[in-house]
Amino acid sequence: MEPSTYQKILIAAKKVFFQKGYHGTRTRDIAAEAQVNLAMLNYHFKSKEQLFELIMMEALNSFVTIIKDILNDPDTDFETKLTSIITEYINKFSKEPQLPPFVIAQLSKSPDHLFKVLRQSNSFAESVFLQQYQQGVANGMYRPVNMVHLLMNIGGLVVFPFLISPALKVMAAIPDEAMNAIMEERKILIFNWIKQMIIK
């Protein structure tokens, strides 16, 4: 089924905003990418600001919803959840490598957007994932590590390679296929590094 004009504009806006950012994007750029005239774009969206807000919130939601179900799955243990979180994020960013730099750049300018998304999600503090970790600490399986450090380590180990991969590809002459293979290897490596951090 062909996407509607509204959907075509959203798809185009996402592509252009990811490439050029808010200030580098003009509505006529989005209209050209969507192959619609400017009047049609203005009919569906009253301003560039409205379009950007929609794209920004969609991007942030994709960051959060990737792991929402994983965190609260009652049928998987903590380490299975940890593996799934790492795998799902790497899979997502491999398909959309422009997503991490876009979100991080915008969050530094307007962190309130993230708060809006998080308020609509289940609290991490109440997740099954955290409860399982705390139970593992109580049972002597895991070290009592501040969960903020755990989250920062997972985030840094997963996201940072995507931020610097364009430079790495040039500096080390790494083709796309080799970089994809490296990111596949990282799924196992990150899990092992995090395990070393928390397992006694």
mmCIF file of C-alpha atoms in Angstrom:
data_model
loop_
_atom_site.group_PDB
_atom_site.id
_atom_site.type_symbol
_atom_site.label_atom_id
_atom_site.label_comp_id
_atom_site.label_asym_id
_atom_site.label_seq_id
_atom_site.Cartn_x
_atom_site.Cartn_y
_atom_site.Cartn_z
ATOM 1 C CA MET A 1 0.000 0.000 0.000
ATOM 2 C CA GLU A 2 1.320 3.430 -0.944
ATOM 3 C CA PRO A 3 1.946 5.745 2.019
ATOM 4 C CA SER A 4 -0.421 8.677 2.349
ATOM 5 C CA THR A 5 0.793 12.212 1.642
ATOM 6 C CA TYR A 6 0.915 12.801 5.396
ATOM 7 C CA GLN A 7 3.131 9.739 5.892
ATOM 8 C CA LYS A 8 5.352 10.648 2.938
ATOM 9 C CA ILE A 9 5.985 14.065 4.476
ATOM 10 C CA LEU A 10 6.835 12.540 7.854
ATOM 11 C CA ILE A 11 9.247 10.063 6.256
ATOM 12 C CA ALA A 12 10.879 12.860 4.287
ATOM 13 C CA ALA A 13 11.070 15.139 7.326
ATOM 14 C CA LYS A 14 12.802 12.446 9.350
ATOM 15 C CA LYS A 15 15.403 11.910 6.633
ATOM 16 C CA VAL A 16 16.118 15.616 6.155
ATOM 17 C CA PHE A 17 16.160 16.509 9.866
ATOM 18 C CA PHE A 18 18.506 13.591 10.569
ATOM 19 C CA GLN A 19 20.858 14.793 7.839
ATOM 20 C CA LYS A 20 20.729 18.561 8.381
ATOM 21 C CA GLY A 21 19.375 19.157 11.878
ATOM 22 C CA TYR A 22 16.667 21.658 12.722
ATOM 23 C CA HIS A 23 18.423 24.877 11.718
ATOM 24 C CA GLY A 24 19.842 23.448 8.498
ATOM 25 C CA THR A 25 16.442 22.253 7.280
ATOM 26 C CA ARG A 26 13.953 24.314 5.286
ATOM 27 C CA THR A 27 10.361 23.262 4.711
ATOM 28 C CA ARG A 28 11.024 23.356 0.970
ATOM 29 C CA ASP A 29 13.770 20.737 1.518
ATOM 30 C CA ILE A 30 11.210 18.445 3.142
ATOM 31 C CA ALA A 31 8.642 19.105 0.413
ATOM 32 C CA ALA A 32 11.223 18.275 -2.267
ATOM 33 C CA GLU A 33 12.226 15.044 -0.496
ATOM 34 C CA ALA A 34 8.552 14.048 -0.133
ATOM 35 C CA GLN A 35 7.868 15.028 -3.761
ATOM 36 C CA VAL A 36 4.986 17.287 -2.795
ATOM 37 C CA ASN A 37 4.552 21.003 -3.255
ATOM 38 C CA LEU A 38 4.980 23.440 -0.376
ATOM 39 C CA ALA A 39 1.244 24.186 -0.231
ATOM 40 C CA MET A 40 0.506 20.490 0.354
ATOM 41 C CA LEU A 41 3.096 20.325 3.130
ATOM 42 C CA ASN A 42 1.608 23.417 4.789
ATOM 43 C CA TYR A 43 -1.863 21.875 4.491
ATOM 44 C CA HIS A 44 -0.799 18.881 6.619
ATOM 45 C CA PHE A 45 1.670 20.617 8.949
ATOM 46 C CA LYS A 46 1.389 24.228 10.022
ATOM 47 C CA SER A 47 5.103 24.787 10.643
ATOM 48 C CA LYS A 48 8.609 23.359 10.563
ATOM 49 C CA GLU A 49 8.512 23.429 14.372
ATOM 50 C CA GLN A 50 5.490 21.117 14.470
ATOM 51 C CA LEU A 51 7.161 18.648 12.104
ATOM 52 C CA PHE A 52 10.389 18.708 14.071
ATOM 53 C CA GLU A 53 8.532 18.112 17.339
ATOM 54 C CA LEU A 54 6.857 15.037 15.858
ATOM 55 C CA ILE A 55 10.147 13.645 14.506
ATOM 56 C CA MET A 56 11.982 14.377 17.744
ATOM 57 C CA MET A 57 9.362 12.694 19.912
ATOM 58 C CA GLU A 58 9.224 9.685 17.564
ATOM 59 C CA ALA A 59 13.018 9.343 17.754
ATOM 60 C CA LEU A 60 13.016 9.529 21.562
ATOM 61 C CA ASN A 61 10.133 7.081 21.801
ATOM 62 C CA SER A 62 12.068 4.625 19.662
ATOM 63 C CA PHE A 63 14.955 4.861 22.139
ATOM 64 C CA VAL A 64 12.670 4.003 25.052
ATOM 65 C CA THR A 65 10.189 1.561 23.529
ATOM 66 C CA ILE A 66 12.965 -0.693 22.165
ATOM 67 C CA ILE A 67 13.450 -2.103 25.648
ATOM 68 C CA LYS A 68 10.140 -1.385 27.377
ATOM 69 C CA ASP A 69 8.798 -4.927 26.979
ATOM 70 C CA ILE A 70 12.206 -6.507 27.629
ATOM 71 C CA LEU A 71 12.579 -4.740 30.982
ATOM 72 C CA ASN A 72 9.261 -6.041 32.252
ATOM 73 C CA ASP A 73 9.167 -9.536 30.773
ATOM 74 C CA PRO A 74 8.379 -11.843 33.727
ATOM 75 C CA ASP A 75 9.544 -14.949 31.833
ATOM 76 C CA THR A 76 13.214 -14.014 31.254
ATOM 77 C CA ASP A 77 16.017 -13.667 33.777
ATOM 78 C CA PHE A 78 18.238 -10.634 34.328
ATOM 79 C CA GLU A 79 21.093 -11.781 32.094
ATOM 80 C CA THR A 80 18.758 -12.693 29.241
ATOM 81 C CA LYS A 81 17.236 -9.229 29.482
ATOM 82 C CA LEU A 82 20.699 -7.679 29.468
ATOM 83 C CA THR A 83 21.620 -9.587 26.294
ATOM 84 C CA SER A 84 18.332 -8.590 24.647
ATOM 85 C CA ILE A 85 18.767 -4.903 25.497
ATOM 86 C CA ILE A 86 22.247 -4.797 23.969
ATOM 87 C CA THR A 87 21.167 -6.774 20.897
ATOM 88 C CA GLU A 88 18.030 -4.733 20.229
ATOM 89 C CA TYR A 89 19.820 -1.390 20.481
ATOM 90 C CA ILE A 90 22.645 -2.465 18.175
ATOM 91 C CA ASN A 91 20.125 -3.868 15.683
ATOM 92 C CA LYS A 92 18.117 -0.632 15.776
ATOM 93 C CA PHE A 93 21.107 1.666 15.364
ATOM 94 C CA SER A 94 22.611 -0.514 12.633
ATOM 95 C CA LYS A 95 19.419 0.052 10.637
ATOM 96 C CA GLU A 96 19.245 3.756 11.559
ATOM 97 C CA PRO A 97 22.818 4.923 12.235
ATOM 98 C CA GLN A 98 21.769 8.574 12.139
ATOM 99 C CA LEU A 99 19.368 8.094 15.047
ATOM 100 C CA PRO A 100 21.900 8.203 17.951
ATOM 101 C CA PRO A 101 23.702 11.415 16.862
ATOM 102 C CA PHE A 102 20.379 13.107 16.096
ATOM 103 C CA VAL A 103 18.847 12.277 19.477
ATOM 104 C CA ILE A 104 21.966 13.130 21.477
ATOM 105 C CA ALA A 105 22.434 16.446 19.670
ATOM 106 C CA GLN A 106 18.835 17.448 20.307
ATOM 107 C CA LEU A 107 18.802 16.289 23.933
ATOM 108 C CA SER A 108 21.728 18.555 24.711
ATOM 109 C CA LYS A 109 19.591 21.461 23.513
ATOM 110 C CA SER A 110 16.201 20.449 24.900
ATOM 111 C CA PRO A 111 16.280 17.687 27.567
ATOM 112 C CA ASP A 112 12.603 18.370 28.376
ATOM 113 C CA HIS A 113 11.664 16.229 25.380
ATOM 114 C CA LEU A 114 13.146 13.162 27.059
ATOM 115 C CA PHE A 115 11.258 13.882 30.278
ATOM 116 C CA LYS A 116 7.997 13.934 28.301
ATOM 117 C CA VAL A 117 8.738 10.501 26.863
ATOM 118 C CA LEU A 118 9.876 8.997 30.157
ATOM 119 C CA ARG A 119 6.758 10.243 31.941
ATOM 120 C CA GLN A 120 4.681 8.254 29.455
ATOM 121 C CA SER A 121 6.678 5.056 30.068
ATOM 122 C CA ASN A 122 6.796 2.644 32.943
ATOM 123 C CA SER A 123 9.380 3.733 35.476
ATOM 124 C CA PHE A 124 12.729 1.943 35.207
ATOM 125 C CA ALA A 125 12.830 2.056 39.008
ATOM 126 C CA GLU A 126 9.817 -0.279 39.063
ATOM 127 C CA SER A 127 10.968 -2.615 36.283
ATOM 128 C CA VAL A 128 11.323 -6.387 36.580
ATOM 129 C CA PHE A 129 14.874 -5.955 35.250
ATOM 130 C CA LEU A 130 15.901 -3.839 38.246
ATOM 131 C CA GLN A 131 14.068 -6.089 40.696
ATOM 132 C CA GLN A 132 15.920 -9.115 39.337
ATOM 133 C CA TYR A 133 19.256 -7.343 39.652
ATOM 134 C CA GLN A 134 18.489 -6.327 43.244
ATOM 135 C CA GLN A 135 17.444 -9.888 44.040
ATOM 136 C CA GLY A 136 20.717 -11.115 42.549
ATOM 137 C CA VAL A 137 22.634 -8.707 44.781
ATOM 138 C CA ALA A 138 20.698 -9.938 47.822
ATOM 139 C CA ASN A 139 21.504 -13.553 46.863
ATOM 140 C CA GLY A 140 25.192 -12.794 46.466
ATOM 141 C CA MET A 141 25.226 -13.345 42.674
ATOM 142 C CA TYR A 142 25.920 -9.730 41.693
ATOM 143 C CA ARG A 143 28.009 -6.890 43.057
ATOM 144 C CA PRO A 144 26.013 -3.935 44.433
ATOM 145 C CA VAL A 145 26.781 -1.419 41.690
ATOM 146 C CA ASN A 146 24.962 1.904 41.384
ATOM 147 C CA MET A 147 22.463 1.304 38.584
ATOM 148 C CA VAL A 148 23.329 4.688 37.063
ATOM 149 C CA HIS A 149 26.838 3.379 36.336
ATOM 150 C CA LEU A 150 25.378 0.239 34.780
ATOM 151 C CA LEU A 151 23.073 2.227 32.506
ATOM 152 C CA MET A 152 25.815 4.674 31.524
ATOM 153 C CA ASN A 153 28.161 1.818 30.686
ATOM 154 C CA ILE A 154 25.579 0.026 28.552
ATOM 155 C CA GLY A 155 24.652 3.287 26.825
ATOM 156 C CA GLY A 156 28.241 4.312 26.210
ATOM 157 C CA LEU A 157 29.377 0.926 24.958
ATOM 158 C CA VAL A 158 26.407 0.630 22.591
ATOM 159 C CA VAL A 159 25.917 4.216 21.392
ATOM 160 C CA PHE A 160 29.431 5.666 21.192
ATOM 161 C CA PRO A 161 30.632 3.389 18.342
ATOM 162 C CA PHE A 162 27.763 4.644 16.193
ATOM 163 C CA LEU A 163 28.734 8.245 16.925
ATOM 164 C CA ILE A 164 32.335 7.744 15.816
ATOM 165 C CA SER A 165 31.846 5.095 13.119
ATOM 166 C CA PRO A 166 31.976 7.626 10.223
ATOM 167 C CA ALA A 167 35.407 8.770 11.442
ATOM 168 C CA LEU A 168 36.554 5.194 12.112
ATOM 169 C CA LYS A 169 35.591 4.097 8.619
ATOM 170 C CA VAL A 170 37.756 6.853 7.145
ATOM 171 C CA MET A 171 40.685 6.728 9.581
ATOM 172 C CA ALA A 172 41.024 2.931 9.596
ATOM 173 C CA ALA A 173 39.681 2.361 6.068
ATOM 174 C CA ILE A 174 36.924 0.095 7.405
ATOM 175 C CA PRO A 175 34.267 -0.825 4.811
ATOM 176 C CA ASP A 176 30.610 -0.951 5.829
ATOM 177 C CA GLU A 177 30.546 -4.754 5.817
ATOM 178 C CA ALA A 178 33.480 -4.934 8.226
ATOM 179 C CA MET A 179 31.919 -2.312 10.516
ATOM 180 C CA ASN A 180 28.677 -4.310 10.579
ATOM 181 C CA ALA A 181 30.646 -7.419 11.556
ATOM 182 C CA ILE A 182 32.395 -5.467 14.325
ATOM 183 C CA MET A 183 29.044 -4.326 15.718
ATOM 184 C CA GLU A 184 27.808 -7.929 15.664
ATOM 185 C CA GLU A 185 30.880 -8.925 17.706
ATOM 186 C CA ARG A 186 30.127 -6.144 20.176
ATOM 187 C CA LYS A 187 26.814 -7.757 21.123
ATOM 188 C CA ILE A 188 28.764 -10.525 22.854
ATOM 189 C CA LEU A 189 31.665 -8.356 24.007
ATOM 190 C CA ILE A 190 29.467 -5.752 25.706
ATOM 191 C CA PHE A 191 27.507 -8.432 27.519
ATOM 192 C CA ASN A 192 30.754 -9.993 28.771
ATOM 193 C CA TRP A 193 32.175 -6.618 29.853
ATOM 194 C CA ILE A 194 29.021 -5.758 31.778
ATOM 195 C CA LYS A 195 28.988 -9.217 33.394
ATOM 196 C CA GLN A 196 32.560 -8.679 34.597
ATOM 197 C CA MET A 197 31.420 -5.440 36.153
ATOM 198 C CA ILE A 198 28.586 -6.937 38.188
ATOM 199 C CA ILE A 199 29.129 -10.676 38.654
ATOM 200 C CA LYS A 200 31.079 -11.752 41.739
#
